């Protein structure tokens, strides 16, 4: 399984970015997808997760109402729309997927990871 994330960059506070993650190597529509982030000196944490159909999504309170995860199963791609960005959103963002067909928000349940894309939000 290969995951290729893109879309990171430098944005001012209050701005928006859209991350994309293209998957290959297996049937995309069978598996949940997640976006995680890791800021310098901090643990990697989930910022969004979506089940295989797209009918269920999860967000922690820190991003709820500002981030939106979506997927296009026909294109084997998951997206993360990030609005109203804050300096504290600065981190490397990773897309990931479990090896099993489960829905999870736990780091440990995700087995395949993209290379990460850096998002920097300036104040």
Coordinates of N, CA, C and O in Angstrom, one line a residue:
X1 N 0.9 -1.2 0.0 CA 0.0 0.0 0.0 C 0.9 1.2 0.0 O 1.8 1.3 0.8
X2 N 0.6 2.1 -0.9 CA 1.4 3.4 -1.0 C 0.4 4.6 -0.8 O -0.7 4.6 -1.3
X3 N 0.8 5.5 0.0 CA 0.0 6.7 0.2 C 0.9 7.9 -0.1 O 2.0 8.1 0.4
X4 N 0.4 8.8 -0.9 CA 1.1 10.0 -1.4 C 0.4 11.2 -1.0 O -0.7 11.5 -1.6
X5 N 0.8 11.9 0.0 CA 0.2 13.2 0.5 C 0.8 14.4 -0.2 O 1.9 14.4 -0.5
X6 N -0.1 15.4 -0.4 CA 0.3 16.6 -1.0 C -0.6 17.7 -0.6 O -1.6 17.5 0.0
X7 N -0.2 19.0 -0.8 CA -1.0 20.1 -0.6 C -0.6 21.0 0.6 O -1.2 22.0 0.8
X8 N 0.5 20.6 1.3 CA 0.9 21.4 2.4 C 1.6 22.7 1.9 O 1.8 22.9 0.7
X9 N 1.9 23.6 2.8 CA 2.5 24.8 2.4 C 2.4 25.9 3.6 O 2.1 25.5 4.7
X10 N 2.8 27.1 3.2 CA 2.7 28.2 4.1 C 1.5 29.0 3.9 O 1.2 29.4 2.8
X11 N 0.8 29.3 5.0 CA -0.5 30.1 4.9 C -0.5 31.0 6.1 O 0.0 30.7 7.2
X12 N -1.2 32.1 5.9 CA -1.4 33.0 7.0 C -2.6 32.5 7.9 O -3.5 31.8 7.4
X13 N -2.5 32.9 9.2 CA -3.6 32.6 10.1 C -4.9 33.1 9.5 O -5.0 34.2 8.9
X14 N -5.9 32.2 9.6 CA -7.2 32.5 9.0 C -7.4 32.0 7.6 O -8.5 32.0 7.1
X15 N -6.3 31.5 7.0 CA -6.4 31.0 5.7 C -6.8 29.6 5.6 O -7.2 29.0 6.6
X16 N -6.8 29.0 4.4 CA -7.2 27.7 4.1 C -6.2 26.9 3.3 O -5.4 27.5 2.5
X17 N -6.2 25.6 3.5 CA -5.4 24.7 2.7 C -6.2 23.4 2.5 O -7.0 23.1 3.3
X18 N -5.9 22.7 1.4 CA -6.6 21.5 1.1 C -5.5 20.4 0.9 O -4.7 20.6 -0.1
X19 N -5.4 19.4 1.7 CA -4.5 18.3 1.6 C -5.2 17.2 0.8 O -6.4 17.0 0.9
X20 N -4.4 16.5 0.0 CA -4.8 15.3 -0.7 C -3.9 14.2 -0.4 O -2.7 14.3 -0.1
X21 N -4.5 13.0 -0.5 CA -3.7 11.8 -0.3 C -4.2 10.7 -1.2 O -5.3 10.2 -1.1
X22 N -3.3 10.4 -2.2 CA -3.7 9.4 -3.2 C -3.1 8.0 -2.7 O -2.0 7.9 -2.3
X23 N -4.0 7.0 -2.8 CA -3.7 5.7 -2.3 C -3.6 4.7 -3.5 O -4.3 4.9 -4.5
X24 N -2.7 3.7 -3.3 CA -2.6 2.7 -4.3 C -2.2 1.4 -3.7 O -1.7 1.4 -2.6
X25 N -2.4 0.3 -4.4 CA -1.9 -1.0 -3.9 C -2.9 -1.9 -3.3 O -2.7 -3.1 -3.1
X26 N -4.2 -1.4 -3.1 CA -5.3 -2.3 -2.7 C -6.6 -1.6 -3.0 O -6.6 -0.4 -3.4
X27 N -7.7 -2.3 -2.7 CA -9.0 -1.7 -2.9 C -9.3 -0.6 -1.9 O -9.6 -0.9 -0.8
X28 N -9.2 0.7 -2.4 CA -9.3 1.8 -1.5 C -10.6 1.8 -0.7 O -10.6 2.2 0.5
X29 N -11.7 1.5 -1.3 CA -13.1 1.7 -0.8 C -13.4 0.7 0.4 O -14.4 0.9 1.1
X30 N -12.5 -0.2 0.7 CA -12.7 -1.2 1.7 C -12.3 -0.6 3.1 O -12.7 -1.1 4.2
X31 N -11.4 0.4 3.1 CA -10.7 0.7 4.3 C -10.9 2.2 4.7 O -11.1 3.1 3.9
X32 N -10.9 2.4 6.1 CA -11.0 3.7 6.6 C -9.7 4.5 6.3 O -8.7 3.9 6.0
X33 N -9.8 5.8 6.4 CA -8.6 6.6 6.2 C -8.6 7.7 7.3 O -9.6 8.1 7.9
X34 N -7.4 8.1 7.6 CA -7.2 9.1 8.7 C -6.2 10.1 8.3 O -5.3 9.8 7.5
X35 N -6.3 11.3 8.9 CA -5.3 12.3 8.8 C -4.8 12.5 10.3 O -5.6 12.7 11.2
X36 N -3.5 12.6 10.4 CA -2.8 12.8 11.7 C -1.8 14.0 11.5 O -1.4 14.3 10.4
X37 N -1.4 14.6 12.6 CA -0.4 15.6 12.5 C 0.6 15.5 13.7 O 0.2 15.0 14.8
X38 N 1.8 15.9 13.5 CA 2.8 15.9 14.5 C 3.5 17.2 14.5 O 4.2 17.6 13.5
X39 N 3.4 18.0 15.6 CA 4.1 19.2 15.7 C 5.4 19.0 16.4 O 5.6 17.9 17.0
X40 N 6.4 19.9 16.2 CA 7.7 19.7 16.8 C 7.7 19.4 18.3 O 7.0 20.2 19.0
X41 N 8.3 18.3 18.7 CA 8.3 18.0 20.1 C 7.0 17.4 20.7 O 7.0 17.2 21.9
X42 N 6.1 17.1 19.8 CA 4.8 16.6 20.3 C 4.5 15.3 19.7 O 5.1 14.9 18.7
X43 N 3.6 14.6 20.3 CA 3.1 13.3 19.7 C 2.3 13.5 18.5 O 1.7 14.5 18.3
X44 N 2.3 12.4 17.7 CA 1.4 12.4 16.5 C -0.1 12.2 17.0 O -0.3 11.2 17.7
X45 N -1.0 13.0 16.5 CA -2.4 12.9 17.0 C -3.3 12.9 15.7 O -3.0 13.5 14.7
X46 N -4.5 12.3 15.9 CA -5.4 12.3 14.8 C -6.1 13.6 14.7 O -6.4 14.3 15.7
X47 N -6.4 14.1 13.5 CA -7.1 15.3 13.3 C -8.4 15.0 12.5 O -9.3 15.9 12.5
X48 N -8.5 13.9 11.9 CA -9.7 13.5 11.2 C -9.7 12.1 10.8 O -8.6 11.5 10.5
X49 N -10.8 11.4 10.7 CA -10.9 10.0 10.2 C -12.2 9.9 9.5 O -13.2 10.5 9.9
X50 N -12.2 9.0 8.6 CA -13.4 8.7 7.8 C -13.6 7.2 7.5 O -12.6 6.5 7.3
X51 N -14.8 6.7 7.6 CA -15.0 5.3 7.3 C -15.0 5.0 5.8 O -14.8 6.0 5.0
X52 N -15.1 3.8 5.5 CA -14.8 3.4 4.1 C -15.8 4.0 3.1 O -15.5 4.3 2.0
X53 N -17.1 4.2 3.6 CA -18.1 4.8 2.7 C -18.1 6.3 2.7 O -18.7 6.9 1.8
X54 N -17.5 6.9 3.7 CA -17.6 8.3 3.9 C -18.7 8.8 4.7 O -18.9 10.0 4.9
X55 N -19.5 7.8 5.2 CA -20.7 8.2 5.9 C -20.5 8.5 7.4 O -21.4 9.0 8.0
X56 N -19.3 8.3 7.9 CA -19.0 8.6 9.2 C -17.6 9.3 9.3 O -16.7 8.8 8.7
X57 N -17.6 10.4 10.0 CA -16.3 11.1 10.2 C -16.1 11.4 11.7 O -17.1 11.5 12.4
X58 N -14.9 11.6 12.0 CA -14.5 11.9 13.4 C -13.5 13.1 13.3 O -12.6 13.2 12.5
X59 N -13.7 14.0 14.3 CA -12.8 15.2 14.5 C -12.6 15.4 16.0 O -13.6 15.4 16.7
X60 N -11.4 15.7 16.4 CA -11.2 16.1 17.8 C -11.7 17.5 17.9 O -11.9 18.2 16.9
X61 N -11.9 17.9 19.2 CA -12.5 19.3 19.4 C -11.5 20.4 18.9 O -12.0 21.5 18.5
X62 N -10.3 20.1 18.8 CA -9.3 21.1 18.4 C -9.5 21.6 16.9 O -9.1 22.7 16.6
X63 N -10.1 20.7 16.1 CA -10.3 21.1 14.7 C -11.7 21.0 14.3 O -12.0 21.4 13.1
X64 N -12.6 20.6 15.1 CA -14.0 20.4 14.8 C -14.6 21.8 14.3 O -14.4 22.8 15.0
X65 N -15.3 21.8 13.2 CA -15.9 23.0 12.6 C -15.0 23.7 11.7 O -15.4 24.6 11.0
X66 N -13.7 23.4 11.7 CA -12.7 24.0 10.8 C -12.1 23.1 9.8 O -11.8 23.5 8.6
X67 N -12.0 21.8 10.1 CA -11.5 20.8 9.2 C -12.6 19.9 8.7 O -13.5 19.6 9.4
X68 N -12.4 19.5 7.4 CA -13.4 18.5 6.9 C -12.6 17.5 6.1 O -11.8 17.8 5.2
X69 N -12.9 16.2 6.5 CA -12.3 15.1 5.7 C -13.3 14.6 4.7 O -14.5 14.5 5.1
X70 N -12.9 14.2 3.6 CA -13.7 13.6 2.6 C -12.9 12.6 1.8 O -11.7 12.6 1.8
X71 N -13.6 11.8 1.0 CA -12.9 10.8 0.2 C -13.7 10.6 -1.1 O -14.9 10.8 -1.2
X72 N -12.9 10.3 -2.1 CA -13.5 10.0 -3.4 C -13.0 8.6 -3.8 O -11.8 8.4 -4.2
X73 N -13.8 7.6 -3.6 CA -13.4 6.2 -3.7 C -13.1 5.9 -5.2 O -12.3 5.0 -5.5
X74 N -13.7 6.6 -6.1 CA -13.4 6.3 -7.5 C -12.0 6.8 -7.9 O -11.4 6.2 -8.8
X75 N -11.5 7.8 -7.1 CA -10.1 8.3 -7.4 C -9.1 7.8 -6.4 O -8.0 8.2 -6.4
X76 N -9.6 6.9 -5.4 CA -8.7 6.4 -4.4 C -7.9 7.5 -3.7 O -6.7 7.5 -3.4
X77 N -8.7 8.6 -3.3 CA -8.1 9.8 -2.7 C -8.9 10.2 -1.5 O -10.1 10.2 -1.6
X78 N -8.2 10.6 -0.5 CA -8.8 11.3 0.6 C -8.3 12.7 0.7 O -7.2 13.0 0.4
X79 N -9.2 13.6 1.2 CA -8.9 15.0 1.3 C -9.0 15.5 2.7 O -9.8 14.9 3.5
X80 N -8.3 16.6 3.0 CA -8.5 17.3 4.3 C -8.6 18.8 3.9 O -7.6 19.4 3.6
X81 N -9.8 19.3 4.0 CA -10.0 20.7 3.9 C -9.8 21.4 5.2 O -10.5 21.1 6.2
X82 N -8.9 22.4 5.3 CA -8.6 23.0 6.5 C -8.9 24.5 6.3 O -8.2 25.2 5.5
X83 N -9.8 25.0 7.1 CA -10.2 26.4 7.1 C -9.9 27.1 8.4 O -9.7 26.4 9.4
X84 N -9.9 28.4 8.4 CA -9.6 29.2 9.6 C -8.4 28.7 10.4 O -8.4 28.4 11.6
X85 N -7.3 28.5 9.6 CA -6.1 27.9 10.2 C -5.5 28.8 11.3 O -5.6 30.1 11.2
X86 N -4.9 28.2 12.2 CA -4.3 28.9 13.4 C -2.8 28.5 13.4 O -2.4 27.4 13.0
X87 N -2.0 29.4 14.0 CA -0.6 29.0 14.2 C -0.4 27.6 14.9 O 0.6 26.9 14.5
X88 N -1.3 27.3 15.8 CA -1.1 26.0 16.5 C -1.5 24.8 15.6 O -1.3 23.7 16.0
X89 N -1.9 25.0 14.4 CA -2.1 24.0 13.4 C -0.9 23.6 12.7 O -0.8 22.6 11.9
X90 N 0.2 24.4 12.9 CA 1.5 24.1 12.2 C 2.0 22.7 12.7 O 2.1 22.4 13.8
X91 N 2.3 21.9 11.7 CA 2.7 20.5 11.9 C 3.0 19.8 10.6 O 2.6 20.3 9.5
X92 N 3.5 18.6 10.7 CA 3.6 17.7 9.5 C 2.3 16.9 9.6 O 2.0 16.3 10.6
X93 N 1.6 16.9 8.5 CA 0.4 16.1 8.4 C 0.6 14.8 7.6 O 1.2 14.9 6.5
X94 N 0.0 13.8 8.1 CA 0.2 12.5 7.5 C -1.2 11.9 7.2 O -2.1 12.0 8.1
X95 N -1.3 11.2 6.1 CA -2.5 10.4 5.9 C -2.1 8.9 6.2 O -0.9 8.6 6.1
X96 N -3.1 8.2 6.6 CA -2.8 6.8 7.0 C -4.1 5.9 6.8 O -5.2 6.5 6.8
X97 N -3.8 4.6 6.9 CA -4.9 3.7 6.7 C -4.6 2.4 7.5 O -3.4 2.0 7.5
X98 N -5.6 1.8 8.0 CA -5.4 0.5 8.7 C -5.1 -0.7 7.7 O -5.5 -0.6 6.6
X99 N -4.5 -1.7 8.2 CA -4.4 -2.9 7.4 C -5.6 -3.8 7.4 O -5.8 -4.6 6.6
X100 N -6.5 -3.5 8.4 CA -7.7 -4.2 8.6 C -8.9 -3.3 8.2 O -8.8 -2.1 8.4
X101 N -10.0 -3.9 7.8 CA -11.2 -3.1 7.4 C -12.0 -2.6 8.7 O -13.1 -3.0 8.9
X102 N -11.3 -1.8 9.5 CA -11.9 -1.3 10.7 C -12.0 0.3 10.7 O -11.2 0.9 9.9
X103 N -12.8 0.8 11.5 CA -12.8 2.3 11.7 C -12.2 2.6 13.0 O -12.6 2.0 14.0
X104 N -11.2 3.4 13.0 CA -10.5 3.7 14.2 C -9.9 5.1 14.2 O -9.8 5.7 13.2
X105 N -9.7 5.7 15.4 CA -9.1 7.0 15.6 C -7.7 6.8 16.3 O -7.1 7.8 16.7
X106 N -7.3 5.6 16.6 CA -6.1 5.3 17.3 C -4.9 5.2 16.4 O -5.0 4.5 15.4
X107 N -3.8 5.8 16.8 CA -2.6 5.7 16.0 C -2.2 4.3 15.8 O -1.8 3.9 14.6
X108 N -2.3 3.4 16.8 CA -1.8 2.1 16.7 C -2.6 1.2 15.7 O -2.1 0.2 15.3
X109 N -3.8 1.6 15.4 CA -4.6 0.8 14.4 C -4.3 1.2 13.0 O -4.8 0.5 12.1
X110 N -3.4 2.2 12.8 CA -3.1 2.6 11.4 C -1.7 2.0 11.1 O -0.7 2.2 11.8
X111 N -1.7 1.3 10.0 CA -0.5 0.5 9.6 C 0.3 1.1 8.4 O 1.5 0.8 8.3
X112 N -0.4 1.8 7.6 CA 0.3 2.3 6.4 C 0.2 3.9 6.5 O -0.9 4.4 6.7
X113 N 1.3 4.5 6.3 CA 1.5 5.9 6.4 C 2.1 6.6 5.2 O 3.0 6.0 4.6
X114 N 1.5 7.8 4.9 CA 2.2 8.6 3.8 C 3.4 9.2 4.3 O 3.8 9.1 5.5
X115 N 4.1 10.0 3.5 CA 5.3 10.6 3.8 C 5.2 11.9 4.6 O 6.2 12.3 5.1
X116 N 4.1 12.4 4.7 CA 3.9 13.6 5.5 C 4.0 14.9 4.6 O 4.8 14.9 3.6
X117 N 3.3 15.9 4.9 CA 3.3 17.1 4.2 C 3.3 18.3 5.2 O 2.5 18.2 6.2
X118 N 4.2 19.2 5.1 CA 4.3 20.3 6.1 C 3.3 21.4 5.9 O 3.2 21.9 4.8
X119 N 2.6 21.7 7.0 CA 1.7 22.9 7.0 C 2.3 23.9 8.0 O 2.5 23.5 9.2
X120 N 2.5 25.1 7.5 CA 3.0 26.1 8.4 C 2.0 27.3 8.4 O 1.7 27.8 7.3
X121 N 1.5 27.7 9.5 CA 0.6 28.8 9.6 C 1.2 29.9 10.3 O 1.6 29.8 11.5
X122 N 1.4 31.0 9.7 CA 2.0 32.2 10.3 C 1.0 33.1 10.9 O -0.1 33.2 10.4
X123 N 1.4 33.8 11.9 CA 0.5 34.7 12.7 C 0.6 36.1 12.1 O 1.4 36.4 11.3

